[in-house]
Amino acid sequence: MIRYNRFTLLGVLAICFAGLLLCVPNFVRQAPYHLPWRQVHLGLDLQGGSYLLLQVNTETLSSDRLTALEDDIKHNLTDAGLGYRQFSIDAKTRTLRFYPRDEQEADAAFKVVNDIPRASPDEFSVQRAQARIEVALDHQVLQRRAHEAMAQTIEIVRRRIDGTGAVDPQITRQGEDRIVVELPGVSDPERIKALLGTTAKMTFQLVATAGSASNVGGITMIPAADNSRQWPVLNHVEVDGAALTNAAPVIDQQTGQWAVSFSFDHRGATAFAKTTTENVGKMFAIILDNKVIEAPVIRTPITGGNGQITGNFDARTATDLALMLRAGALPVPLNVVEQRSIGPSLGTDSIRAGAISLLVGLLLVIVFMQLFYGLFGLYANLALMANLVLMIAILSLFQATLTLPGMAGMLLTLGMAVDANILINERIREEVRNGRSALAALQNGFERAQSTIVDSNATAFLAHVMLFAFGTGPVRGFALTITIGILTTLFTTMVLSRLLIIRWYAKTRPATLPV
C-alpha cells in the first residue's frame, strides 16, 4: 500500500506534466519556435463543413466489360483474317452477339473468341446458336467485381480528397452502393464534387484518317473538351491511362502555360513507344472521360515513357487533373445523391453547448465530492482534473477527431471516474466504522475497491472497443473517448489519487481519517 518511492512520484508527476503540455496546442493558435504541434481535430458537427452522399453506379460494369470484349473480339478476328457483322449488346442479359462474315468461318471465329483471355476462368461463356456467336458474362463474377469496385472506389475517393489537403475527412461506406464523405472545415464543396464526379478515365487513341476505320473496328465522334468540335477517333485504345505511374502540374517551357506531365509504367511505355513509332505524322488524341483534351501530331517517336498534356489549364485545373490521374480512374461513375453544408455558426453553437455541459457537469461533480468526502474529495477532484487533461492529451497526441458525441463520452467518463473514487472512499469509511486503524483502513479500502473497479472498467473497455471497431460516425467518436477515458481513469484513480493520499498520510500520520 505505501510502497511508493521518489522515482514513482516523479514518474507520475512527469506523466501529468507531459499531458498538460500536450493539451496546450489546443488553446494556442500558432506553435512557437516551430515546435511539433498536435491538436485535436473538430468533427463536422463542431467545426462545420460539408456532407456528401455519393452513389456508386455499378451497373456500368457489365456494359463496359461487354464493350471492351467487343473491341477485343474485332481485333482478334481481324488479326486472324476473319470477318464479322451485326454486333449487338443486350444489357439486361449481359450478352454480346455477332455473326461471322460467313458460315464457313463460324468454327474458326468461335475458337478465336473462346481463346480471348479471361480475368477469371468463369468470367464469361461462349456459345453458338447456329451461325450466331454469343458471349455471356457470369452474374456471380459481376457481383464479385462490383464488390471489388466499391472497395477500390472508396480508396480512390480517399486519395483524391487527401490530395486536396482536407483535414481529417471521414469516408465511410453506407449500404451496398453508397459512400458518405464528411469534410470538416470545407464550407465550399464544389471543388470536391468536381473531383469525385469525374471518373478520370484516360485513354490515348489515334485520330481517324481516310481509310483507317476498316482495319480497327470503327470510328467514334468524340467532342473536344471545350465543345468546339467533334473528333473522329478510332475505337481501338492504343494506351490505357491505367498504365500511368505519375502525373504532376508543370509550366510548359515553350508556351509558359500550365500543363500536366505524366509517365508510364513499363507496359504503358512500351505501348506508347510502339504507337508513336508506327504512326509518325498522325494525330494522337488524349481522351479524358469521353472528351478530347488535345490531339497533337506525332512528330517523332516517344520512347522515354514520358509525355505532357497541354490545354487551357490554370494552376487549379492542372493540379486537379494531375491529382485525379495519380489517384487513378474510378472503376465506376459516382453520383452526388445528397449534399449538406453545416455553417461555422452551427459548429460554434455546438462547441459552446458541449463545453458548457462539460463544465457544468464537472463543477457539480467537484462540489459533490468536496461536500461529501472533505479532504479525500479534494484529492479525488485533483485526480478528476488530471483525468480530463490526460484524455485531451491522448486525443491531441493521435490528432483524433472530437465530435459532439465524443464530448458526451468525455462527460460520461468523468462520471465513471467519480464512481471509482466514491467506491474507494466508501470502502475506507466501512473500514473506519469497523474499527480499523487509519493505515489499515486506507490499505483495506483501496484493496477491496481495486478488483471491483478493474473488473467494471475492463468490461466497459471491451464493450466500447467493439463499438469503435464495428460502429460508424458518431458511434465511433463516442466509443473512442470512452475507451481512452477508461485507461486514464484507471491511472488517475488507482495510481494518482492513491499516491496523493499516501503522501498526505506519510507527512501527517493522523490518528483518524477525514472521510
Coordinates of C-alpha atoms in Angstrom, one line a residue:
M1 CA 0.0 0.0 0.0
I2 CA 2.7 2.5 0.9
R3 CA 5.5 1.2 -1.4
Y4 CA 5.8 4.5 -3.3
N5 CA 9.3 5.9 -3.6
R6 CA 10.7 9.1 -5.0
F7 CA 11.0 7.7 -8.5
T8 CA 7.4 6.6 -8.6
L9 CA 6.3 10.0 -7.5
L10 CA 8.5 11.7 -10.2
G11 CA 7.2 9.3 -12.8
V12 CA 3.5 10.1 -12.0
L13 CA 4.2 13.8 -12.0
A14 CA 6.1 13.6 -15.3
I15 CA 3.1 11.8 -16.9
C16 CA 0.7 14.5 -15.7
F17 CA 3.1 17.3 -16.8
A18 CA 3.5 15.7 -20.2
G19 CA -0.3 15.5 -20.5
L20 CA -0.6 19.2 -19.6
L21 CA 2.0 20.1 -22.3
L22 CA 0.2 18.1 -24.9
C23 CA -3.1 20.0 -24.1
V24 CA -1.5 23.4 -24.7
P25 CA -1.7 23.3 -28.6
N26 CA -5.5 23.1 -28.4
F27 CA -5.6 26.5 -26.8
V28 CA -2.8 28.3 -28.7
R29 CA -3.3 29.1 -32.4
Q30 CA 0.3 29.1 -33.5
A31 CA 3.2 26.9 -32.5
P32 CA 6.2 28.9 -31.0
Y33 CA 9.7 28.2 -32.4
H34 CA 8.3 25.6 -34.8
L35 CA 7.7 23.0 -32.1
P36 CA 5.8 19.9 -33.1
W37 CA 2.2 20.9 -32.6
R38 CA -0.5 18.3 -32.4
Q39 CA -4.1 19.2 -31.9
V40 CA -7.5 17.6 -31.6
H41 CA -9.4 18.0 -34.8
L42 CA -13.0 19.1 -34.6
G43 CA -15.6 17.0 -36.3
L44 CA -18.2 18.1 -38.8
D45 CA -20.8 18.8 -36.1
L46 CA -18.4 21.1 -34.2
Q47 CA -16.4 22.8 -36.8
G48 CA -18.9 22.9 -39.6
G49 CA -18.2 21.8 -43.1
S50 CA -19.7 19.7 -45.9
Y51 CA -21.5 16.4 -46.1
L52 CA -21.7 14.4 -49.4
L53 CA -23.6 11.2 -50.0
L54 CA -22.4 9.5 -53.1
Q55 CA -23.9 6.6 -55.0
V56 CA -21.8 4.2 -57.0
N57 CA -23.2 3.1 -60.4
T58 CA -22.1 -0.5 -60.6
E59 CA -24.5 -1.2 -63.4
T60 CA -21.9 0.2 -65.9
L61 CA -19.5 -2.7 -65.1
S62 CA -21.3 -5.1 -67.4
S63 CA -21.7 -2.7 -70.3
D64 CA -18.1 -1.5 -70.0
R65 CA -16.8 -5.1 -70.0
L66 CA -19.0 -6.1 -73.0
T67 CA -17.8 -3.0 -74.9
A68 CA -14.2 -4.0 -74.2
L69 CA -14.9 -7.6 -75.2
E70 CA -16.4 -6.3 -78.5
D71 CA -13.2 -4.4 -79.2
D72 CA -11.0 -7.4 -78.4
I73 CA -13.1 -9.7 -80.5
K74 CA -13.0 -7.4 -83.5
H75 CA -9.2 -7.1 -83.3
N76 CA -8.6 -10.8 -82.7
L77 CA -10.9 -11.7 -85.6
T78 CA -9.2 -9.1 -87.9
D79 CA -5.7 -10.4 -86.9
A80 CA -6.9 -14.0 -87.7
G81 CA -8.1 -12.9 -91.1
L82 CA -11.8 -13.4 -90.2
G83 CA -14.7 -11.1 -90.7
Y84 CA -17.7 -10.2 -88.6
R85 CA -21.1 -8.4 -88.8
Q86 CA -24.1 -7.3 -86.8
F87 CA -22.5 -6.8 -83.3
S88 CA -25.1 -6.1 -80.6
I89 CA -25.1 -5.8 -76.8
D90 CA -28.0 -6.8 -74.6
A91 CA -27.5 -5.0 -71.3
K92 CA -30.3 -6.9 -69.5
T93 CA -29.0 -10.3 -70.2
R94 CA -25.3 -9.2 -70.1
T95 CA -24.8 -10.8 -73.5
L96 CA -22.8 -9.8 -76.6
R97 CA -23.9 -11.3 -80.0
F98 CA -22.5 -11.2 -83.5
Y99 CA -22.3 -13.1 -86.8
P100 CA -19.2 -14.3 -88.6
R101 CA -18.7 -12.9 -92.1
D102 CA -20.0 -16.2 -93.5
E103 CA -21.0 -19.6 -92.1
Q104 CA -17.8 -21.3 -93.2
E105 CA -15.8 -19.1 -90.7
A106 CA -18.1 -19.8 -87.8
D107 CA -16.0 -22.6 -86.2
A108 CA -12.8 -20.6 -86.6
A109 CA -14.5 -17.4 -85.2
F110 CA -15.8 -19.4 -82.2
K111 CA -12.3 -20.7 -81.4
V112 CA -10.8 -17.2 -81.6
V113 CA -13.5 -15.8 -79.3
N114 CA -13.2 -18.7 -76.8
D115 CA -9.4 -18.1 -76.6
I116 CA -9.7 -14.5 -75.5
P117 CA -8.0 -14.1 -72.1
R118 CA -10.4 -14.0 -69.1
A119 CA -10.0 -12.1 -65.9
S120 CA -11.1 -15.3 -64.1
P121 CA -11.8 -18.8 -65.6
D122 CA -15.6 -18.3 -65.3
E123 CA -15.8 -14.6 -66.3
F124 CA -17.8 -15.3 -69.4
S125 CA -19.1 -18.2 -71.5
V126 CA -19.1 -18.5 -75.3
Q127 CA -21.9 -20.3 -77.1
R128 CA -23.1 -20.8 -80.7
A129 CA -26.7 -20.6 -81.9
Q130 CA -26.3 -21.8 -85.4
A131 CA -24.1 -19.2 -87.1
R132 CA -24.5 -16.6 -84.4
I133 CA -21.9 -16.5 -81.6
E134 CA -23.0 -15.3 -78.1
V135 CA -20.7 -14.2 -75.2
A136 CA -22.5 -14.0 -71.8
L137 CA -21.0 -12.6 -68.7
D138 CA -21.3 -14.6 -65.5
H139 CA -23.6 -13.0 -62.9
Q140 CA -21.6 -14.1 -59.8
V141 CA -18.4 -12.8 -61.3
L142 CA -20.0 -9.4 -61.9
Q143 CA -21.2 -9.3 -58.3
R144 CA -17.7 -10.0 -57.1
R145 CA -16.4 -7.3 -59.4
A146 CA -19.0 -4.9 -58.1
H147 CA -17.8 -5.6 -54.5
E148 CA -14.2 -5.1 -55.5
A149 CA -15.1 -1.9 -57.5
M150 CA -16.8 -0.5 -54.3
A151 CA -13.7 -1.0 -52.2
Q152 CA -11.5 0.4 -55.0
T153 CA -13.8 3.4 -55.3
I154 CA -13.6 4.2 -51.6
E155 CA -9.8 4.1 -51.8
I156 CA -9.6 6.3 -54.8
V157 CA -12.0 8.8 -53.2
R158 CA -9.8 8.9 -50.2
R159 CA -6.7 9.5 -52.2
R160 CA -8.3 12.3 -54.2
I161 CA -9.6 14.1 -51.1
D162 CA -6.3 13.7 -49.2
G163 CA -4.6 15.3 -52.2
T164 CA -6.7 18.4 -51.7
G165 CA -5.3 18.9 -48.2
A166 CA -8.6 18.4 -46.4
V167 CA -8.0 17.8 -42.7
D168 CA -9.3 14.5 -41.3
P169 CA -12.0 13.7 -43.8
Q170 CA -14.4 10.9 -42.8
I171 CA -15.1 8.5 -45.7
T172 CA -17.4 5.5 -44.8
R173 CA -19.4 3.0 -46.8
Q174 CA -23.2 3.1 -46.4
G175 CA -25.1 0.0 -47.6
E176 CA -24.2 -1.7 -50.8
D177 CA -23.7 1.2 -53.2
R178 CA -23.3 4.4 -51.2
I179 CA -20.4 6.4 -49.7
V180 CA -20.6 9.1 -47.1
V181 CA -18.0 11.8 -47.2
E182 CA -17.7 14.3 -44.3
L183 CA -15.3 17.2 -44.7
P184 CA -14.9 19.3 -41.6
G185 CA -13.9 22.9 -42.3
V186 CA -14.7 22.7 -46.0
S187 CA -17.5 25.2 -46.5
D188 CA -17.5 25.1 -50.3
P189 CA -17.6 21.5 -51.5
E190 CA -17.8 22.3 -55.3
R191 CA -14.2 21.5 -56.0
I192 CA -14.5 18.2 -54.1
K193 CA -17.7 17.4 -56.0
A194 CA -15.9 18.1 -59.3
L195 CA -13.0 15.8 -58.3
L196 CA -15.3 13.0 -57.2
G197 CA -17.8 13.4 -60.0
T198 CA -15.0 13.0 -62.6
T199 CA -14.2 9.4 -63.5
A200 CA -10.8 10.4 -64.8
K201 CA -10.6 7.5 -67.3
M202 CA -7.9 8.5 -69.7
T203 CA -7.1 6.8 -73.0
F204 CA -4.8 7.5 -75.9
Q205 CA -6.3 6.8 -79.3
L206 CA -5.4 7.7 -82.8
V207 CA -7.5 10.2 -84.8
A208 CA -9.1 8.6 -87.8
T209 CA -7.8 9.3 -91.3
A210 CA -9.2 8.3 -94.7
G211 CA -9.4 4.5 -95.0
S212 CA -8.2 3.8 -91.4
A213 CA -11.5 2.7 -90.0
S214 CA -11.8 -0.6 -91.9
N215 CA -8.8 -2.1 -90.1
V216 CA -9.7 -1.1 -86.5
G217 CA -13.3 -1.7 -85.9
G218 CA -14.9 1.6 -86.4
I219 CA -14.8 5.3 -85.6
T220 CA -16.5 7.3 -82.8
M221 CA -17.1 11.0 -82.9
I222 CA -15.9 12.4 -79.6
P223 CA -16.3 16.1 -78.6
A224 CA -13.5 18.3 -77.7
A225 CA -13.1 19.4 -74.0
D226 CA -14.3 22.9 -74.9
N227 CA -17.1 21.5 -77.2
S228 CA -15.6 23.5 -80.1
R229 CA -15.6 20.5 -82.5
Q230 CA -16.1 16.7 -82.9
W231 CA -13.0 14.5 -83.3
P232 CA -13.2 11.3 -85.4
V233 CA -11.4 8.9 -83.1
L234 CA -10.5 5.2 -83.8
N235 CA -12.2 2.9 -81.3
H236 CA -9.1 1.0 -80.6
V237 CA -7.3 2.1 -77.4
E238 CA -3.6 2.3 -78.1
V239 CA -2.6 3.1 -74.5
D240 CA -4.8 3.0 -71.4
G241 CA -4.4 5.6 -68.7
A242 CA -4.3 2.9 -66.1
A243 CA -0.6 2.5 -67.1
L244 CA 0.2 5.9 -65.7
T245 CA 2.5 5.9 -62.7
N246 CA 2.8 9.6 -62.0
A247 CA 1.3 13.0 -63.0
A248 CA 2.2 16.5 -61.9
P249 CA 1.3 20.1 -62.8
V250 CA 4.2 21.9 -64.6
I251 CA 4.8 25.1 -66.6
D252 CA 5.3 24.4 -70.3
Q253 CA 8.8 25.8 -71.1
Q254 CA 7.7 26.7 -74.6
T255 CA 4.4 28.5 -74.0
G256 CA 4.7 29.4 -70.3
Q257 CA 1.3 27.9 -69.8
W258 CA 0.2 25.3 -67.2
A259 CA 0.4 21.7 -68.3
V260 CA 0.4 18.2 -66.8
S261 CA 3.4 16.0 -67.2
F262 CA 2.9 12.2 -67.0
S263 CA 4.9 9.0 -67.0
F264 CA 4.0 5.4 -67.8
D265 CA 5.0 2.0 -66.3
H266 CA 7.0 -0.4 -68.4
R267 CA 3.9 -1.8 -70.2
G268 CA 2.5 1.6 -70.9
A269 CA 5.8 3.0 -72.1
T270 CA 6.3 0.1 -74.5
A271 CA 2.8 0.5 -76.0
F272 CA 3.3 4.3 -76.2
A273 CA 6.7 3.9 -77.9
K274 CA 5.3 1.4 -80.4
T275 CA 2.3 3.6 -81.3
T276 CA 4.3 6.8 -81.7
T277 CA 6.9 4.9 -83.8
E278 CA 4.4 3.4 -86.2
N279 CA 2.2 6.5 -86.6
V280 CA 4.6 9.4 -87.1
G281 CA 2.7 12.3 -88.8
K282 CA -0.7 11.2 -87.4
M283 CA -2.8 12.8 -84.7
F284 CA -2.9 11.2 -81.3
A285 CA -5.9 12.0 -79.2
I286 CA -5.7 12.3 -75.4
I287 CA -9.2 11.5 -74.2
L288 CA -10.4 12.1 -70.6
D289 CA -13.9 10.9 -69.8
N290 CA -15.0 10.7 -73.4
K291 CA -13.8 14.2 -74.2
V292 CA -10.7 15.0 -76.3
I293 CA -8.3 17.2 -74.2
E294 CA -5.9 17.6 -77.1
A295 CA -4.9 15.8 -80.3
P296 CA -1.2 16.6 -81.1
V297 CA 0.5 15.4 -84.2
I298 CA 3.2 12.7 -83.6
R299 CA 6.4 14.4 -84.8
T300 CA 8.9 11.8 -83.6
P301 CA 8.7 8.5 -81.8
I302 CA 8.4 9.0 -78.0
T303 CA 10.3 6.1 -76.3
G304 CA 11.1 7.5 -72.9
G305 CA 7.7 6.7 -71.3
N306 CA 7.0 10.3 -70.5
G307 CA 4.7 12.9 -72.0
Q308 CA 2.9 16.2 -71.4
I309 CA -0.7 17.3 -71.7
T310 CA -1.3 20.9 -72.7
G311 CA -4.6 22.8 -72.9
N312 CA -6.5 25.6 -71.4
F313 CA -5.2 24.9 -67.9
D314 CA -4.8 27.2 -65.0
A315 CA -3.0 26.3 -61.8
R316 CA -6.0 24.7 -60.1
T317 CA -7.3 22.7 -63.1
A318 CA -3.8 21.4 -63.9
T319 CA -3.3 20.4 -60.2
D320 CA -6.7 18.7 -60.0
L321 CA -6.1 16.8 -63.3
A322 CA -2.7 15.6 -62.1
L323 CA -4.3 14.6 -58.7
M324 CA -7.0 12.6 -60.4
L325 CA -4.5 10.8 -62.7
R326 CA -2.3 10.0 -59.8
A327 CA -5.2 8.7 -57.7
G328 CA -6.4 6.6 -60.6
A329 CA -9.6 6.4 -62.5
L330 CA -12.8 5.5 -60.8
P331 CA -13.8 1.9 -61.8
V332 CA -17.5 3.1 -61.8
P333 CA -19.1 6.5 -62.0
L334 CA -20.2 8.4 -58.8
N335 CA -23.3 10.5 -58.4
V336 CA -23.9 13.0 -55.7
V337 CA -27.2 11.9 -54.1
E338 CA -27.2 14.4 -51.2
Q339 CA -25.2 17.4 -50.2
R340 CA -25.4 19.4 -47.0
S341 CA -23.3 22.3 -45.7
I342 CA -23.0 23.0 -42.0
G343 CA -22.1 26.6 -41.3
P344 CA -19.5 27.7 -38.8
S345 CA -22.2 29.3 -36.6
L346 CA -23.9 25.9 -36.0
G347 CA -20.5 24.4 -35.2
T348 CA -19.7 27.2 -32.8
D349 CA -23.1 26.7 -31.1
S350 CA -22.4 23.0 -30.7
I351 CA -19.0 23.6 -29.3
R352 CA -20.4 26.2 -26.8
A353 CA -23.3 23.9 -25.8
G354 CA -20.9 20.9 -25.4
A355 CA -18.3 22.9 -23.4
I356 CA -21.0 24.3 -21.1
S357 CA -22.4 20.9 -20.4
L358 CA -18.9 19.5 -19.8
L359 CA -18.1 22.4 -17.5
V360 CA -21.3 22.3 -15.5
G361 CA -21.1 18.6 -15.1
L362 CA -17.5 18.8 -13.9
L363 CA -18.3 21.6 -11.4
L364 CA -21.3 19.6 -10.0
V365 CA -19.1 16.6 -9.5
I366 CA -16.3 18.6 -7.8
V367 CA -18.8 20.2 -5.4
F368 CA -20.4 16.9 -4.6
M369 CA -17.0 15.2 -3.9
Q370 CA -15.9 18.1 -1.8
L371 CA -19.0 18.3 0.3
F372 CA -19.3 14.5 0.9
Y373 CA -15.7 13.5 1.3
G374 CA -13.8 16.5 2.5
L375 CA -10.0 16.2 2.0
F376 CA -10.3 12.9 0.2
G377 CA -12.9 14.5 -2.0
L378 CA -10.3 17.2 -2.8
Y379 CA -7.8 14.6 -3.8
A380 CA -10.4 12.9 -5.9
N381 CA -11.1 16.2 -7.6
L382 CA -7.4 16.7 -8.4
A383 CA -7.4 13.2 -9.9
L384 CA -10.5 14.1 -11.9
M385 CA -8.9 17.2 -13.4
A386 CA -5.8 15.2 -14.3
N387 CA -8.1 12.6 -15.9
L388 CA -9.6 15.3 -18.2
V389 CA -6.2 16.7 -19.0
L390 CA -4.8 13.2 -19.9
M391 CA -7.9 12.4 -22.1
I392 CA -7.4 15.6 -24.1
A393 CA -3.6 15.0 -24.3
I394 CA -4.0 11.5 -25.8
L395 CA -6.6 12.8 -28.3
S396 CA -4.1 15.5 -29.2
L397 CA -1.2 13.1 -29.5
F398 CA -3.0 11.0 -32.1
Q399 CA -4.7 14.0 -33.7
A400 CA -8.1 12.4 -33.1
T401 CA -11.4 13.9 -34.2
L402 CA -13.6 15.2 -31.5
T403 CA -17.4 15.2 -32.2
L404 CA -20.4 16.2 -30.1
P405 CA -20.9 12.5 -29.1
G406 CA -17.2 12.5 -28.2
M407 CA -17.8 15.4 -25.8
A408 CA -20.7 13.4 -24.3
G409 CA -18.3 10.5 -23.9
M410 CA -15.8 12.7 -22.0
L411 CA -18.6 13.8 -19.6
L412 CA -19.6 10.2 -19.1
T413 CA -16.0 9.2 -18.5
L414 CA -15.8 11.8 -15.7
G415 CA -18.9 10.3 -14.2
M416 CA -17.3 6.8 -14.3
A417 CA -14.1 8.2 -12.7
V418 CA -16.3 9.7 -9.9
D419 CA -17.9 6.3 -9.3
A420 CA -14.5 4.8 -8.8
N421 CA -13.5 7.4 -6.3
I422 CA -16.8 7.1 -4.4
L423 CA -16.3 3.3 -4.3
I424 CA -12.8 3.8 -2.7
N425 CA -14.0 6.4 -0.2
E426 CA -17.0 4.3 0.9
R427 CA -14.8 1.2 1.3
I428 CA -12.4 3.3 3.5
R429 CA -15.4 4.6 5.5
E430 CA -16.6 1.0 6.1
E431 CA -13.1 0.0 7.4
V432 CA -13.1 3.0 9.7
R433 CA -16.6 2.1 11.1
N434 CA -15.3 -1.5 11.6
G435 CA -12.7 -0.1 14.0
R436 CA -9.7 -0.4 11.8
S437 CA -6.7 1.9 12.3
A438 CA -6.1 4.7 9.8
L439 CA -3.4 2.9 7.9
A440 CA -5.3 -0.4 7.9
A441 CA -8.5 1.4 6.7
L442 CA -6.6 3.0 3.8
Q443 CA -4.9 -0.2 2.8
N444 CA -8.0 -2.4 3.0
G445 CA -10.2 0.2 1.4
F446 CA -8.1 0.5 -1.7
E447 CA -7.6 -3.3 -1.9
R448 CA -11.3 -4.1 -1.6
A449 CA -12.2 -1.5 -4.2
Q450 CA -9.5 -2.3 -6.7
S451 CA -10.9 -5.6 -8.0
T452 CA -14.3 -4.1 -8.4
I453 CA -13.0 -1.0 -10.3
V454 CA -10.8 -3.1 -12.6
D455 CA -13.5 -5.6 -13.4
S456 CA -16.2 -3.0 -14.2
N457 CA -13.8 -0.9 -16.3
A458 CA -12.4 -3.9 -18.1
T459 CA -15.9 -5.0 -19.3
A460 CA -16.8 -1.4 -20.3
F461 CA -13.4 -1.1 -22.1
L462 CA -14.1 -4.3 -24.2
A463 CA -17.7 -3.2 -25.0
H464 CA -16.5 0.2 -26.3
V465 CA -13.7 -1.3 -28.2
M466 CA -16.3 -3.3 -30.1
L467 CA -18.3 -0.2 -30.6
F468 CA -15.3 1.5 -32.1
A469 CA -14.4 -1.4 -34.3
F470 CA -17.8 -2.0 -35.8
G471 CA -19.6 1.4 -35.3
T472 CA -19.6 4.3 -37.7
G473 CA -19.7 8.1 -37.5
P474 CA -20.9 9.4 -34.1
V475 CA -20.8 5.9 -32.5
R476 CA -17.0 5.7 -33.2
G477 CA -16.4 9.2 -31.8
F478 CA -18.3 8.3 -28.6
A479 CA -16.6 4.9 -28.2
L480 CA -13.1 6.5 -28.8
T481 CA -13.4 9.0 -26.0
I482 CA -14.9 6.4 -23.6
T483 CA -12.1 3.9 -24.4
I484 CA -9.4 6.5 -23.8
G485 CA -11.2 7.7 -20.7
I486 CA -11.3 4.3 -19.1
L487 CA -7.5 4.0 -19.4
T488 CA -6.9 7.4 -17.9
T489 CA -9.5 6.7 -15.2
L490 CA -7.6 3.6 -14.1
F491 CA -4.4 5.6 -13.9
T492 CA -5.7 8.6 -12.1
T493 CA -7.9 6.6 -9.7
M494 CA -5.7 3.7 -8.8
V495 CA -2.3 5.5 -9.1
L496 CA -2.6 9.3 -8.8
S497 CA -5.3 9.6 -6.1
R498 CA -3.8 6.8 -4.1
L499 CA -0.4 8.5 -4.3
L500 CA -1.8 11.8 -3.1
I501 CA -3.5 10.2 -0.1
I502 CA -0.4 8.2 0.8
R503 CA 1.9 11.2 0.6
W504 CA -0.6 13.1 2.8
Y505 CA -0.6 10.2 5.3
A506 CA 3.2 9.8 5.3
K507 CA 3.5 13.5 6.3
T508 CA 0.7 13.9 8.8
R509 CA 0.3 10.4 10.4
P510 CA -3.3 11.2 11.5
A511 CA -5.0 9.1 14.2
T512 CA -8.3 9.4 12.3
L513 CA -9.2 9.8 8.6
P514 CA -11.1 12.8 7.4
V515 CA -13.5 10.8 5.3

